[in-house]
mmCIF file of N, CA, C and O in Angstrom:
data_model
loop_
_atom_site.group_PDB
_atom_site.id
_atom_site.type_symbol
_atom_site.label_atom_id
_atom_site.label_comp_id
_atom_site.label_asym_id
_atom_site.label_seq_id
_atom_site.Cartn_x
_atom_site.Cartn_y
_atom_site.Cartn_z
ATOM 1 N N VAL Q 1 65.367 -115.469 126.993
ATOM 2 C CA VAL Q 1 64.780 -115.878 126.301
ATOM 3 C C VAL Q 1 63.455 -115.862 126.226
ATOM 4 O O VAL Q 1 62.833 -115.558 125.157
ATOM 5 N N LEU Q 2 63.044 -115.715 126.655
ATOM 6 C CA LEU Q 2 61.523 -115.858 127.267
ATOM 7 C C LEU Q 2 61.105 -114.264 127.398
ATOM 8 O O LEU Q 2 59.852 -114.110 126.129
ATOM 9 N N ALA Q 3 61.603 -113.259 127.381
ATOM 10 C CA ALA Q 3 61.500 -111.818 126.938
ATOM 11 C C ALA Q 3 61.425 -111.914 124.816
ATOM 12 O O ALA Q 3 60.121 -111.266 124.842
ATOM 13 N N ALA Q 4 62.206 -112.587 124.037
ATOM 14 C CA ALA Q 4 61.964 -112.982 123.496
ATOM 15 C C ALA Q 4 60.441 -113.015 122.792
ATOM 16 O O ALA Q 4 60.104 -112.722 121.836
ATOM 17 N N PHE Q 5 60.609 -114.873 122.826
ATOM 18 C CA PHE Q 5 59.550 -115.072 123.010
ATOM 19 C C PHE Q 5 57.841 -113.883 123.055
ATOM 20 O O PHE Q 5 57.268 -114.220 122.138
ATOM 21 N N VAL Q 6 57.679 -113.617 125.075
ATOM 22 C CA VAL Q 6 56.768 -113.145 125.004
ATOM 23 C C VAL Q 6 56.274 -111.357 124.161
ATOM 24 O O VAL Q 6 55.569 -111.011 123.984
ATOM 25 N N GLY Q 7 57.658 -111.050 123.975
ATOM 26 C CA GLY Q 7 57.844 -110.128 122.669
ATOM 27 C C GLY Q 7 57.288 -109.771 121.009
ATOM 28 O O GLY Q 7 56.776 -109.048 120.958
ATOM 29 N N GLY Q 8 57.695 -110.683 120.080
ATOM 30 C CA GLY Q 8 56.919 -111.142 119.029
ATOM 31 C C GLY Q 8 56.507 -112.588 118.592
ATOM 32 O O GLY Q 8 55.213 -112.127 118.406
ATOM 33 N N ALA Q 9 56.816 -113.010 119.574
ATOM 34 C CA ALA Q 9 55.649 -114.605 119.265
ATOM 35 C C ALA Q 9 54.500 -114.685 119.904
ATOM 36 O O ALA Q 9 54.352 -115.246 119.006
ATOM 37 N N LEU Q 10 53.284 -114.000 120.500
ATOM 38 C CA LEU Q 10 52.370 -114.216 120.898
ATOM 39 C C LEU Q 10 51.846 -113.717 119.997
ATOM 40 O O LEU Q 10 51.910 -112.682 119.155
ATOM 41 N N PRO Q 11 50.602 -114.846 119.015
ATOM 42 C CA PRO Q 11 49.779 -114.129 118.302
ATOM 43 C C PRO Q 11 48.755 -112.891 118.230
ATOM 44 O O PRO Q 11 48.367 -111.695 117.851
ATOM 45 N N PHE Q 12 48.185 -112.361 119.746
ATOM 46 C CA PHE Q 12 47.377 -111.674 120.162
ATOM 47 C C PHE Q 12 48.100 -111.386 121.925
ATOM 48 O O PHE Q 12 47.825 -111.434 122.342
ATOM 49 N N SER Q 13 49.193 -109.837 121.296
ATOM 50 C CA SER Q 13 49.539 -109.358 122.426
ATOM 51 C C SER Q 13 48.782 -108.506 122.514
ATOM 52 O O SER Q 13 47.741 -107.614 122.195
ATOM 53 N N ARG Q 14 49.302 -108.088 123.910
ATOM 54 C CA ARG Q 14 48.372 -107.013 124.332
ATOM 55 C C ARG Q 14 48.359 -105.759 123.994
ATOM 56 O O ARG Q 14 47.732 -104.882 123.148
ATOM 57 N N ALA Q 15 49.488 -104.775 123.105
ATOM 58 C CA ALA Q 15 49.561 -104.659 122.484
ATOM 59 C C ALA Q 15 48.486 -104.054 121.314
ATOM 60 O O ALA Q 15 47.950 -102.831 120.699
ATOM 61 N N SER Q 16 48.266 -106.066 120.676
ATOM 62 C CA SER Q 16 47.466 -105.600 119.130
ATOM 63 C C SER Q 16 45.332 -105.192 119.544
ATOM 64 O O SER Q 16 45.333 -105.675 118.294
ATOM 65 N N LYS Q 17 45.787 -106.844 120.493
ATOM 66 C CA LYS Q 17 44.721 -106.457 121.302
ATOM 67 C C LYS Q 17 43.143 -105.563 121.354
ATOM 68 O O LYS Q 17 41.979 -106.328 120.065
ATOM 69 N N LYS Q 18 43.277 -104.633 121.686
ATOM 70 C CA LYS Q 18 42.390 -103.838 121.666
ATOM 71 C C LYS Q 18 42.118 -103.380 120.123
ATOM 72 O O LYS Q 18 41.071 -102.926 119.873
ATOM 73 N N GLU Q 19 43.588 -103.418 119.385
ATOM 74 C CA GLU Q 19 43.098 -102.249 118.030
ATOM 75 C C GLU Q 19 42.881 -103.983 116.691
ATOM 76 O O GLU Q 19 41.661 -103.485 115.887
ATOM 77 N N LYS Q 20 43.148 -104.796 117.016
ATOM 78 C CA LYS Q 20 42.314 -106.388 116.268
ATOM 79 C C LYS Q 20 40.194 -106.341 117.368
ATOM 80 O O LYS Q 20 39.519 -106.701 115.997
ATOM 81 N N VAL Q 21 40.291 -105.717 118.134
ATOM 82 C CA VAL Q 21 38.586 -106.079 118.204
ATOM 83 C C VAL Q 21 38.074 -104.652 117.874
ATOM 84 O O VAL Q 21 36.407 -105.135 117.099
ATOM 85 N N GLY Q 22 38.806 -104.404 117.870
ATOM 86 C CA GLY Q 22 37.940 -102.299 117.137
ATOM 87 C C GLY Q 22 38.047 -102.871 115.732
ATOM 88 O O GLY Q 22 37.143 -101.573 115.250
ATOM 89 N N ARG Q 23 38.616 -103.607 115.342
ATOM 90 C CA ARG Q 23 38.774 -103.635 113.929
ATOM 91 C C ARG Q 23 37.816 -103.924 113.589
ATOM 92 O O ARG Q 23 37.244 -103.516 112.570
ATOM 93 N N ALA Q 24 37.399 -104.974 113.861
ATOM 94 C CA ALA Q 24 36.905 -106.092 113.302
ATOM 95 C C ALA Q 24 34.968 -105.496 114.072
ATOM 96 O O ALA Q 24 34.049 -105.597 113.224
ATOM 97 N N ILE Q 25 34.921 -104.349 115.319
ATOM 98 C CA ILE Q 25 33.420 -103.798 115.711
ATOM 99 C C ILE Q 25 33.384 -102.023 114.341
ATOM 100 O O ILE Q 25 32.545 -102.865 113.262
ATOM 101 N N VAL Q 26 34.928 -102.231 113.942
ATOM 102 C CA VAL Q 26 34.177 -100.153 112.991
ATOM 103 C C VAL Q 26 34.687 -101.413 111.830
ATOM 104 O O VAL Q 26 33.674 -100.272 110.795
ATOM 105 N N SER Q 27 35.699 -102.177 110.895
ATOM 106 C CA SER Q 27 35.347 -102.159 109.490
ATOM 107 C C SER Q 27 34.847 -103.484 108.829
ATOM 108 O O SER Q 27 34.304 -103.288 108.251
ATOM 109 N N GLY Q 28 34.958 -104.574 110.191
ATOM 110 C CA GLY Q 28 34.106 -105.945 109.439
ATOM 111 C C GLY Q 28 32.715 -105.568 110.396
ATOM 112 O O GLY Q 28 32.059 -106.758 109.982
ATOM 113 N N GLY Q 29 32.815 -104.858 111.034
ATOM 114 C CA GLY Q 29 30.729 -104.341 110.766
ATOM 115 C C GLY Q 29 30.292 -105.454 112.057
ATOM 116 O O GLY Q 29 29.215 -106.083 111.933
ATOM 117 N N GLN Q 30 31.059 -106.436 112.992
ATOM 118 C CA GLN Q 30 30.174 -106.667 113.730
ATOM 119 C C GLN Q 30 30.515 -106.475 115.117
ATOM 120 O O GLN Q 30 30.821 -105.262 115.662
ATOM 121 N N ASN Q 31 29.316 -106.900 115.603
ATOM 122 C CA ASN Q 31 28.828 -105.902 116.649
ATOM 123 C C ASN Q 31 28.460 -106.593 118.404
ATOM 124 O O ASN Q 31 28.846 -106.726 119.491
ATOM 125 N N GLU Q 32 28.554 -108.828 117.907
ATOM 126 C CA GLU Q 32 28.621 -109.707 119.273
ATOM 127 C C GLU Q 32 29.910 -110.181 119.933
ATOM 128 O O GLU Q 32 30.752 -109.878 118.760
ATOM 129 N N ASN Q 33 30.268 -110.252 120.491
ATOM 130 C CA ASN Q 33 31.108 -110.184 121.640
ATOM 131 C C ASN Q 33 31.631 -111.748 120.781
ATOM 132 O O ASN Q 33 32.936 -111.640 120.682
ATOM 133 N N ARG Q 34 30.674 -112.406 120.154
ATOM 134 C CA ARG Q 34 31.170 -114.358 120.109
ATOM 135 C C ARG Q 34 32.027 -113.912 118.892
ATOM 136 O O ARG Q 34 32.266 -115.001 118.419
ATOM 137 N N GLU Q 35 31.211 -113.660 117.617
ATOM 138 C CA GLU Q 35 31.718 -113.065 116.467
ATOM 139 C C GLU Q 35 31.804 -111.996 116.571
ATOM 140 O O GLU Q 35 33.867 -112.905 115.515
ATOM 141 N N ILE Q 36 33.481 -111.204 117.187
ATOM 142 C CA ILE Q 36 34.423 -110.674 117.273
ATOM 143 C C ILE Q 36 35.382 -111.625 117.711
ATOM 144 O O ILE Q 36 36.159 -111.682 116.853
ATOM 145 N N ALA Q 37 34.870 -112.877 118.954
ATOM 146 C CA ALA Q 37 36.230 -113.635 119.019
ATOM 147 C C ALA Q 37 36.647 -114.497 117.505
ATOM 148 O O ALA Q 37 38.558 -114.320 117.653
ATOM 149 N N ALA Q 38 35.421 -114.952 117.631
ATOM 150 C CA ALA Q 38 35.612 -115.593 116.528
ATOM 151 C C ALA Q 38 36.515 -115.713 114.567
ATOM 152 O O ALA Q 38 37.653 -115.591 114.737
ATOM 153 N N SER Q 39 36.146 -113.650 114.907
ATOM 154 C CA SER Q 39 36.618 -112.733 114.021
ATOM 155 C C SER Q 39 38.057 -113.045 113.856
ATOM 156 O O SER Q 39 39.098 -112.949 113.336
ATOM 157 N N VAL Q 40 39.123 -112.768 114.970
ATOM 158 C CA VAL Q 40 40.894 -112.008 115.493
ATOM 159 C C VAL Q 40 41.590 -112.983 116.035
ATOM 160 O O VAL Q 40 41.680 -113.427 116.081
ATOM 161 N N GLY Q 41 39.876 -114.630 116.262
ATOM 162 C CA GLY Q 41 41.317 -115.046 117.340
ATOM 163 C C GLY Q 41 41.180 -115.740 118.160
ATOM 164 O O GLY Q 41 42.564 -115.692 118.629
ATOM 165 N N ALA Q 42 40.424 -114.690 119.256
ATOM 166 C CA ALA Q 42 40.899 -114.237 120.493
ATOM 167 C C ALA Q 42 39.983 -114.813 121.559
ATOM 168 O O ALA Q 42 38.651 -115.435 121.199
ATOM 169 N N PRO Q 43 40.283 -115.271 122.575
ATOM 170 C CA PRO Q 43 39.130 -115.812 123.231
ATOM 171 C C PRO Q 43 38.178 -115.216 124.260
ATOM 172 O O PRO Q 43 38.435 -113.912 124.230
ATOM 173 N N LEU Q 44 37.326 -115.748 124.099
ATOM 174 C CA LEU Q 44 35.979 -114.854 124.831
ATOM 175 C C LEU Q 44 36.247 -114.004 125.322
ATOM 176 O O LEU Q 44 35.766 -112.943 125.129
ATOM 177 N N GLY Q 45 36.871 -114.146 126.573
ATOM 178 C CA GLY Q 45 37.714 -113.557 127.872
ATOM 179 C C GLY Q 45 38.005 -112.486 127.660
ATOM 180 O O GLY Q 45 37.944 -111.200 128.292
ATOM 181 N N ILE Q 46 38.835 -112.337 126.845
ATOM 182 C CA ILE Q 46 39.890 -111.211 126.158
ATOM 183 C C ILE Q 46 39.087 -110.088 125.000
ATOM 184 O O ILE Q 46 39.577 -108.843 125.497
ATOM 185 N N VAL Q 47 38.121 -110.829 124.590
ATOM 186 C CA VAL Q 47 37.140 -109.629 124.577
ATOM 187 C C VAL Q 47 36.330 -109.051 124.744
ATOM 188 O O VAL Q 47 36.240 -107.783 124.900
ATOM 189 N N ASN Q 48 35.810 -110.025 125.990
ATOM 190 C CA ASN Q 48 34.698 -109.399 126.922
ATOM 191 C C ASN Q 48 35.905 -108.370 127.228
ATOM 192 O O ASN Q 48 34.949 -107.130 127.875
ATOM 193 N N HIS Q 49 36.528 -108.613 127.257
ATOM 194 C CA HIS Q 49 37.707 -107.846 128.974
ATOM 195 C C HIS Q 49 37.676 -105.840 127.724
ATOM 196 O O HIS Q 49 37.875 -104.889 127.828
ATOM 197 N N VAL Q 50 38.375 -106.380 126.468
ATOM 198 C CA VAL Q 50 38.809 -105.264 125.854
ATOM 199 C C VAL Q 50 37.495 -104.535 125.235
ATOM 200 O O VAL Q 50 37.249 -103.256 125.348
ATOM 201 N N LEU Q 51 36.268 -104.814 125.661
ATOM 202 C CA LEU Q 51 35.158 -104.169 124.970
ATOM 203 C C LEU Q 51 34.568 -103.306 126.602
ATOM 204 O O LEU Q 51 34.067 -101.915 126.379
ATOM 205 N N ASP Q 52 34.988 -103.942 127.499
ATOM 206 C CA ASP Q 52 35.021 -103.507 129.125
ATOM 207 C C ASP Q 52 35.852 -102.068 128.997
ATOM 208 O O ASP Q 52 35.486 -101.342 128.989
ATOM 209 N N ASP Q 53 37.188 -102.359 128.290
ATOM 210 C CA ASP Q 53 37.739 -101.197 128.534
ATOM 211 C C ASP Q 53 37.251 -100.414 127.608
ATOM 212 O O ASP Q 53 37.609 -98.633 127.857
ATOM 213 N N LEU Q 54 36.720 -100.783 126.246
ATOM 214 C CA LEU Q 54 36.532 -99.521 124.972
ATOM 215 C C LEU Q 54 35.292 -98.834 126.233
ATOM 216 O O LEU Q 54 35.406 -96.995 125.699
ATOM 217 N N GLU Q 55 34.524 -98.803 127.093
ATOM 218 C CA GLU Q 55 33.588 -98.750 126.982
ATOM 219 C C GLU Q 55 34.026 -97.712 127.857
ATOM 220 O O GLU Q 55 33.901 -96.427 128.355
ATOM 221 N N GLY Q 56 34.014 -98.110 129.061
ATOM 222 C CA GLY Q 56 35.384 -97.653 130.250
ATOM 223 C C GLY Q 56 36.035 -96.559 129.739
ATOM 224 O O GLY Q 56 35.681 -95.278 130.604
ATOM 225 N N GLU Q 57 36.448 -96.829 128.214
ATOM 226 C CA GLU Q 57 37.482 -95.357 127.523
ATOM 227 C C GLU Q 57 36.515 -93.900 127.029
ATOM 228 O O GLU Q 57 36.627 -93.203 126.222
ATOM 229 N N GLY Q 58 35.158 -94.513 126.818
ATOM 230 C CA GLY Q 58 34.133 -94.038 126.000
ATOM 231 C C GLY Q 58 34.249 -94.110 124.955
ATOM 232 O O GLY Q 58 34.039 -93.187 123.580
ATOM 233 N N LEU Q 59 35.375 -95.303 124.465
ATOM 234 C CA LEU Q 59 35.091 -95.539 122.786
ATOM 235 C C LEU Q 59 34.004 -95.955 122.223
ATOM 236 O O LEU Q 59 34.366 -96.272 120.966
ATOM 237 N N ALA Q 60 33.071 -96.452 123.658
ATOM 238 C CA ALA Q 60 31.973 -98.039 122.440
ATOM 239 C C ALA Q 60 30.702 -97.651 123.471
ATOM 240 O O ALA Q 60 31.382 -97.397 124.707
ATOM 241 N N GLU Q 61 29.345 -97.880 123.352
ATOM 242 C CA GLU Q 61 28.252 -97.944 124.162
ATOM 243 C C GLU Q 61 28.509 -99.746 123.883
ATOM 244 O O GLU Q 61 28.130 -100.686 122.997
ATOM 245 N N VAL Q 62 28.619 -100.533 124.835
ATOM 246 C CA VAL Q 62 28.495 -102.158 125.122
ATOM 247 C C VAL Q 62 27.056 -102.628 125.839
ATOM 248 O O VAL Q 62 27.107 -102.479 126.949
ATOM 249 N N ASP Q 63 26.163 -103.631 125.101
ATOM 250 C CA ASP Q 63 25.636 -103.801 126.233
ATOM 251 C C ASP Q 63 25.729 -105.078 127.111
ATOM 252 O O ASP Q 63 26.432 -105.524 125.760
ATOM 253 N N SER Q 64 25.264 -105.663 128.171
ATOM 254 C CA SER Q 64 25.540 -106.792 128.451
ATOM 255 C C SER Q 64 24.344 -107.307 128.452
ATOM 256 O O SER Q 64 23.003 -106.932 129.204
ATOM 257 N N SER Q 65 24.364 -108.588 128.450
ATOM 258 C CA SER Q 65 23.085 -109.771 128.753
ATOM 259 C C SER Q 65 22.837 -110.792 129.129
ATOM 260 O O SER Q 65 24.237 -111.508 129.084
ATOM 261 N N LEU Q 66 22.629 -111.598 130.319
ATOM 262 C CA LEU Q 66 22.488 -112.926 130.099
ATOM 263 C C LEU Q 66 23.499 -113.793 129.766
ATOM 264 O O LEU Q 66 22.668 -113.776 128.428
ATOM 265 N N GLY Q 67 24.066 -114.171 130.488
ATOM 266 C CA GLY Q 67 24.363 -115.129 129.728
ATOM 267 C C GLY Q 67 25.536 -114.974 129.128
ATOM 268 O O GLY Q 67 26.505 -115.608 127.924
ATOM 269 N N GLY Q 68 26.655 -114.552 129.542
ATOM 270 C CA GLY Q 68 27.776 -114.009 128.698
ATOM 271 C C GLY Q 68 27.727 -112.931 127.570
ATOM 272 O O GLY Q 68 28.547 -112.877 127.636
ATOM 273 N N GLY Q 69 27.058 -112.449 126.591
ATOM 274 C CA GLY Q 69 26.265 -112.477 125.821
ATOM 275 C C GLY Q 69 26.413 -109.969 125.969
ATOM 276 O O GLY Q 69 26.405 -109.262 127.074
ATOM 277 N N LYS Q 70 27.699 -110.297 125.557
ATOM 278 C CA LYS Q 70 27.656 -108.373 124.595
ATOM 279 C C LYS Q 70 27.563 -108.340 123.369
ATOM 280 O O LYS Q 70 27.658 -108.442 122.447
ATOM 281 N N SER Q 71 27.260 -106.648 123.405
ATOM 282 C CA SER Q 71 26.784 -106.062 121.775
ATOM 283 C C SER Q 71 26.923 -104.820 122.114
ATOM 284 O O SER Q 71 26.786 -104.098 123.169
ATOM 285 N N VAL Q 72 28.193 -104.623 120.580
ATOM 286 C CA VAL Q 72 28.772 -103.597 120.659
ATOM 287 C C VAL Q 72 27.141 -102.116 120.468
ATOM 288 O O VAL Q 72 26.608 -102.816 119.256
ATOM 289 N N LEU Q 73 26.804 -100.898 120.770
ATOM 290 C CA LEU Q 73 25.835 -100.488 120.310
ATOM 291 C C LEU Q 73 26.010 -99.338 119.240
ATOM 292 O O LEU Q 73 25.297 -98.624 118.368
ATOM 293 N N SER Q 74 27.111 -98.954 119.670
ATOM 294 C CA SER Q 74 27.903 -97.485 119.047
ATOM 295 C C SER Q 74 29.611 -97.261 118.927
ATOM 296 O O SER Q 74 30.097 -97.740 120.196
ATOM 297 N N THR Q 75 29.245 -96.821 118.862
ATOM 298 C CA THR Q 75 31.658 -96.239 118.460
ATOM 299 C C THR Q 75 31.735 -94.929 118.215
ATOM 300 O O THR Q 75 30.568 -94.139 117.714
ATOM 301 N N SER Q 76 32.629 -94.283 119.363
ATOM 302 C CA SER Q 76 33.327 -92.842 119.197
ATOM 303 C C SER Q 76 33.567 -92.904 118.019
ATOM 304 O O SER Q 76 33.975 -93.451 117.108
ATOM 305 N N ALA Q 77 33.728 -91.142 117.407
ATOM 306 C CA ALA Q 77 34.285 -90.688 115.944
ATOM 307 C C ALA Q 77 35.866 -91.174 116.742
ATOM 308 O O ALA Q 77 36.697 -91.140 115.890
ATOM 309 N N GLU Q 78 36.359 -90.861 117.286
ATOM 310 C CA GLU Q 78 37.583 -90.633 118.147
ATOM 311 C C GLU Q 78 37.629 -92.518 118.348
ATOM 312 O O GLU Q 78 39.318 -92.522 117.561
ATOM 313 N N LEU Q 79 37.232 -93.338 118.302
ATOM 314 C CA LEU Q 79 37.299 -94.848 117.357
ATOM 315 C C LEU Q 79 37.461 -95.087 116.619
ATOM 316 O O LEU Q 79 38.699 -95.479 116.001
ATOM 317 N N ARG Q 80 36.768 -94.439 115.854
ATOM 318 C CA ARG Q 80 36.666 -94.524 113.986
ATOM 319 C C ARG Q 80 37.928 -94.065 114.074
ATOM 320 O O ARG Q 80 38.964 -94.679 112.939
ATOM 321 N N ARG Q 81 38.467 -92.554 114.566
ATOM 322 C CA ARG Q 81 39.741 -92.119 113.879
ATOM 323 C C ARG Q 81 40.907 -92.770 114.231
ATOM 324 O O ARG Q 81 41.643 -92.440 113.332
ATOM 325 N N ARG Q 82 40.865 -93.384 115.720
ATOM 326 C CA ARG Q 82 42.157 -93.803 115.813
ATOM 327 C C ARG Q 82 42.646 -95.278 115.217
ATOM 328 O O ARG Q 82 43.453 -95.854 114.267
ATOM 329 N N LEU Q 83 41.681 -95.591 113.871
ATOM 330 C CA LEU Q 83 42.153 -97.383 112.801
ATOM 331 C C LEU Q 83 41.883 -97.244 111.848
ATOM 332 O O LEU Q 83 41.385 -97.902 111.323
ATOM 333 N N ARG Q 84 41.941 -95.191 111.550
ATOM 334 C CA ARG Q 84 41.957 -95.546 110.284
ATOM 335 C C ARG Q 84 43.274 -95.596 109.402
ATOM 336 O O ARG Q 84 44.187 -96.203 110.410
#
């Protein structure tokens, strides 16, 4: 029963979070972590984690500021290709 719940009922599963955040950046033109979080309906901590992952993979350049703000400065062609 738990596997069925975790597998499909969670609105923001691990498999989809990176895609939703990536689409908000690439297609939605959003570059601030708070506006991305509001757009995709995810907690700010998850969005920050995804932004860190994207930066670590070389798919986005992210700037961090005091107070927890993060801004996407640029995205790679590879990220844009993956989200076509």
